[in-house]
Each structure stands twice: as C-alpha cells, then as structure tokens.
PDB file of C-alpha atoms in Angstrom:
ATOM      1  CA  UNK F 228       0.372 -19.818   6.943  1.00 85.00           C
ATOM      2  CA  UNK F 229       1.487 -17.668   3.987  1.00 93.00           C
ATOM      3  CA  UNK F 230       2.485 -13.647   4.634  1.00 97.00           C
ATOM      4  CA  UNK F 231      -0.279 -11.010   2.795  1.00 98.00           C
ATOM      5  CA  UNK F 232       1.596  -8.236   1.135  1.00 98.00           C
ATOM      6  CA  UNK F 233       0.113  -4.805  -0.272  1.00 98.00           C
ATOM      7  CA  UNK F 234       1.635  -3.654  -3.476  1.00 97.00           C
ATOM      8  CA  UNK F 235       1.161  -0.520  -4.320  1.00 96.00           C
ATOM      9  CA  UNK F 236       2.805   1.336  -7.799  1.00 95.00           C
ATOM     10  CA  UNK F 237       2.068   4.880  -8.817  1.00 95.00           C
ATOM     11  CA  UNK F 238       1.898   5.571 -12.001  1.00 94.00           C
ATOM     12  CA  UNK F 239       1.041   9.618 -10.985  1.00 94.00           C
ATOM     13  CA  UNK F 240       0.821  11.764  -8.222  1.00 95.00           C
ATOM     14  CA  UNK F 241      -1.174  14.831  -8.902  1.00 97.00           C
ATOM     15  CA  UNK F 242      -1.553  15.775  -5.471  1.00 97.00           C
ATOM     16  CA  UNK F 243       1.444  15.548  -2.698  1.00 96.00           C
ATOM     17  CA  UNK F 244      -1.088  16.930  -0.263  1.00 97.00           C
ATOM     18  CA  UNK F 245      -3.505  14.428  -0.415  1.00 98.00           C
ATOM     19  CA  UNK F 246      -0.683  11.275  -0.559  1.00 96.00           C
ATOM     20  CA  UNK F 247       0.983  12.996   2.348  1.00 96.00           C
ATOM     21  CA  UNK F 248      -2.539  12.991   4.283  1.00 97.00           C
ATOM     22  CA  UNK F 249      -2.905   9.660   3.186  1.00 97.00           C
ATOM     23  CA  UNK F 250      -0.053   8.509   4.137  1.00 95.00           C
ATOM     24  CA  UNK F 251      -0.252   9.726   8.064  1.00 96.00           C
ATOM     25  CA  UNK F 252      -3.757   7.864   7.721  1.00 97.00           C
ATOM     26  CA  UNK F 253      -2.678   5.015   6.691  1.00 96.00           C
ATOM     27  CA  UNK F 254       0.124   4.328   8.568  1.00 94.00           C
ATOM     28  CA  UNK F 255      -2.227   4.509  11.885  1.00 95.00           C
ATOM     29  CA  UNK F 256      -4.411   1.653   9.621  1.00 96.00           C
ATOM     30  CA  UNK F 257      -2.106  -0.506   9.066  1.00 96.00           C
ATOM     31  CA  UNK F 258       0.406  -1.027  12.385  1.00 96.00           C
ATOM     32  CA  UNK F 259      -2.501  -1.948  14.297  1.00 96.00           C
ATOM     33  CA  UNK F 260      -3.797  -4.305  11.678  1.00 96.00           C
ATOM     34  CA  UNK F 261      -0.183  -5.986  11.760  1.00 96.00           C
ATOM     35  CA  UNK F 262       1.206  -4.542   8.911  1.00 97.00           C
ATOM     36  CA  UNK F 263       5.091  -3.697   8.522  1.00 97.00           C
ATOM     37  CA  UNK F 264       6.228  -1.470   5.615  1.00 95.00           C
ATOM     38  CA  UNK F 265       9.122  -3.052   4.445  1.00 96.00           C
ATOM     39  CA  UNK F 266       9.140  -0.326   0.985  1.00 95.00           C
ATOM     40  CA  UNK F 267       8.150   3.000   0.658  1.00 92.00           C
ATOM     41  CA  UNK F 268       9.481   5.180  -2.361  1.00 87.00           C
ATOM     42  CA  UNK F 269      13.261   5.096  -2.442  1.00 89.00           C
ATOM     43  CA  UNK F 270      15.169   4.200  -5.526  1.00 91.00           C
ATOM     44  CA  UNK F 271      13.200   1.936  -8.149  1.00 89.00           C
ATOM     45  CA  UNK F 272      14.978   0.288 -11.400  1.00 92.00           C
ATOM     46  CA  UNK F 273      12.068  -0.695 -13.820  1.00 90.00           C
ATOM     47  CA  UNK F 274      11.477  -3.460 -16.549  1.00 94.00           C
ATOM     48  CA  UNK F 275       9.170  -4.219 -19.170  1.00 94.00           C
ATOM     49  CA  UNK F 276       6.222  -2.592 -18.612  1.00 89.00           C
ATOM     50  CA  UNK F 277       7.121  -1.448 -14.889  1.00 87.00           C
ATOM     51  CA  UNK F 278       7.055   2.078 -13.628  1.00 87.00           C
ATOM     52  CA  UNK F 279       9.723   3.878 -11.881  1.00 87.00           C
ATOM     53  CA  UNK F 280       7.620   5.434  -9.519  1.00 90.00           C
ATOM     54  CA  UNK F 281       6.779   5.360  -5.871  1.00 92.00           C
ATOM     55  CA  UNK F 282       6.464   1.822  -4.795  1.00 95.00           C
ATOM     56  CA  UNK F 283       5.297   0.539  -1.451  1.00 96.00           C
ATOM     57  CA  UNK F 284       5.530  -2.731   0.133  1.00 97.00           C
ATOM     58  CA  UNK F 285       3.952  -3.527   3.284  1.00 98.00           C
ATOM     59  CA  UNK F 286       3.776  -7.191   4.836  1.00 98.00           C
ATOM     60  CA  UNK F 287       1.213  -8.899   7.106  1.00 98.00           C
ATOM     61  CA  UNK F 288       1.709 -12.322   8.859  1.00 97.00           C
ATOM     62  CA  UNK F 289      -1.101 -13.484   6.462  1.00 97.00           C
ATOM     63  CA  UNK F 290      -3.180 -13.036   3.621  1.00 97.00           C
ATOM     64  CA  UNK F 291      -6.279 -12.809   5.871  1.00 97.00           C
ATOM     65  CA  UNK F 292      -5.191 -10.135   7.776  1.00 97.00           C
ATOM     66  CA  UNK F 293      -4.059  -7.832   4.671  1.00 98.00           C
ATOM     67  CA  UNK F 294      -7.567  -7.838   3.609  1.00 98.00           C
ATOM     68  CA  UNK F 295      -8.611  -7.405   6.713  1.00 98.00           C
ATOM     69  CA  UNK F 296      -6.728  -4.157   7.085  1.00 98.00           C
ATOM     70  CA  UNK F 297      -8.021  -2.816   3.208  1.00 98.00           C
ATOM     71  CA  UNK F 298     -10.785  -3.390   4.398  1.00 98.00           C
ATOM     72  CA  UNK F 299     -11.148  -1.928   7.707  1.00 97.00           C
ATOM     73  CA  UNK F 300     -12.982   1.268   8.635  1.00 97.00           C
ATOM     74  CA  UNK F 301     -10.011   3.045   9.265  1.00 97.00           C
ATOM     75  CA  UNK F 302      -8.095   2.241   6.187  1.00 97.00           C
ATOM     76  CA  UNK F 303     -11.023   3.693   4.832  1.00 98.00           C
ATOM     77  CA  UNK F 304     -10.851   7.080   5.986  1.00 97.00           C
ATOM     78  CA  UNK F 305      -7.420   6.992   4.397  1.00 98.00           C
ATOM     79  CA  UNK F 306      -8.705   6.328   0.891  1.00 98.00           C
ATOM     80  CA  UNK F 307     -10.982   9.148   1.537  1.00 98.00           C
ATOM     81  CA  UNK F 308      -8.348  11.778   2.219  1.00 97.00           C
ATOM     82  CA  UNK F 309      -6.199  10.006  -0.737  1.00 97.00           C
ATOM     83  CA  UNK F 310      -9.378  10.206  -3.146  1.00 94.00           C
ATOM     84  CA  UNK F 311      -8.136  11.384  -6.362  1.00 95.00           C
ATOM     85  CA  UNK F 312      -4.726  12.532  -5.752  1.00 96.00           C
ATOM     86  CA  UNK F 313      -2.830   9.875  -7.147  1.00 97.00           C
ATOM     87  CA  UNK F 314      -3.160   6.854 -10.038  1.00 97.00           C
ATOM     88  CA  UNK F 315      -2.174   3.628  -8.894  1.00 96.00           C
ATOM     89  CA  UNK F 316      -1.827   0.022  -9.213  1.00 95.00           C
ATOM     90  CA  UNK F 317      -2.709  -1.605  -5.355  1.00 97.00           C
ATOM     91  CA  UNK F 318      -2.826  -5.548  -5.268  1.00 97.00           C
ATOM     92  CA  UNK F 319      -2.989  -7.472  -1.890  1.00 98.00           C
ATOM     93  CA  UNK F 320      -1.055 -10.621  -2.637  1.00 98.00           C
ATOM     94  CA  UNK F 321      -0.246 -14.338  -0.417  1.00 98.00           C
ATOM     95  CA  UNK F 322       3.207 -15.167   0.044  1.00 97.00           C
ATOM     96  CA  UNK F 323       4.698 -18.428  -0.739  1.00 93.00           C
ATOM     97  CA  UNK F 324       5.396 -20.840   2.604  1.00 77.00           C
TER      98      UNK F 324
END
C-alpha cells in the first residue's frame, strides 16, 4: 500500500504566534495518527513557480490514514488556532509503491 504525504508551502506568515500554536497542535495530531515529519522549514532552493518558504513534509504509511489525520477532530483544533495566520498551499498526496 502506497505512503500518504502532507505538503504544505507557505507563501506568508503574518502571524508567528498563531503558526507556533499551530504547530504544538499539530504535532500532538499527527504522531498519534502515524504521521512522521520528515521536513519542516530548513533551507529551500526554488524553481519555476515554487516558493522559498517554509515547507513541511510529513509521511503516513498510507494515503488513508493522511486523510484520516486532516481530518480528525484534533487536527482540527489546530486549524483553529492556525486560522488566519498564515497563506498556504496544503495537498495530501499517495506515494508511488
């Protein structure tokens, strides 16, 4: 069974409070859910039409459970305390086997 990643660029953060909130939230989504953050931040090179910008990675053993964890309630409260504090792109995406 394909992996399930979350990719997630930002093209703006307007509020470092509310992503740092977020991210304590999240993180106590996600490892429960399965989810390993392979990327966060750190050094980006960009092309085309890419960003250089935060970037986050974070992999799940499968495409199920990455929605799963979007999805779930407490992934939720994380959004809430993120609300409008940064713009980004976030795509859930299967790996290939």
């Amino acid at each position: 069974m394909p992996e399930g990643y979350w990719v997630s660029v930002y093209r703006t953060i307007s509020d470092p409070e509310k992503l740092a909130a977020y991210n304590k939230l999240a993180g106590l989504a996600v490892r429960p859910m399965g989810g390993r953050t392979l990327v966060r931040g750190g050094r980006v090179v960009a092309h085309d039409a890419g960003i250089a910008e935060r970037t986050v990675l974070v992999e799940f053993d499968s495409f199920e459970q990455a929605v799963a964890a979007r999805e779930s309630a407490a992934y939720q409260e994380a959004l809430v305390a993120l609300a409008d504090g940064v713009e980004r792109d976030f795509r859930i995406v299967e790996g290939i086997d």
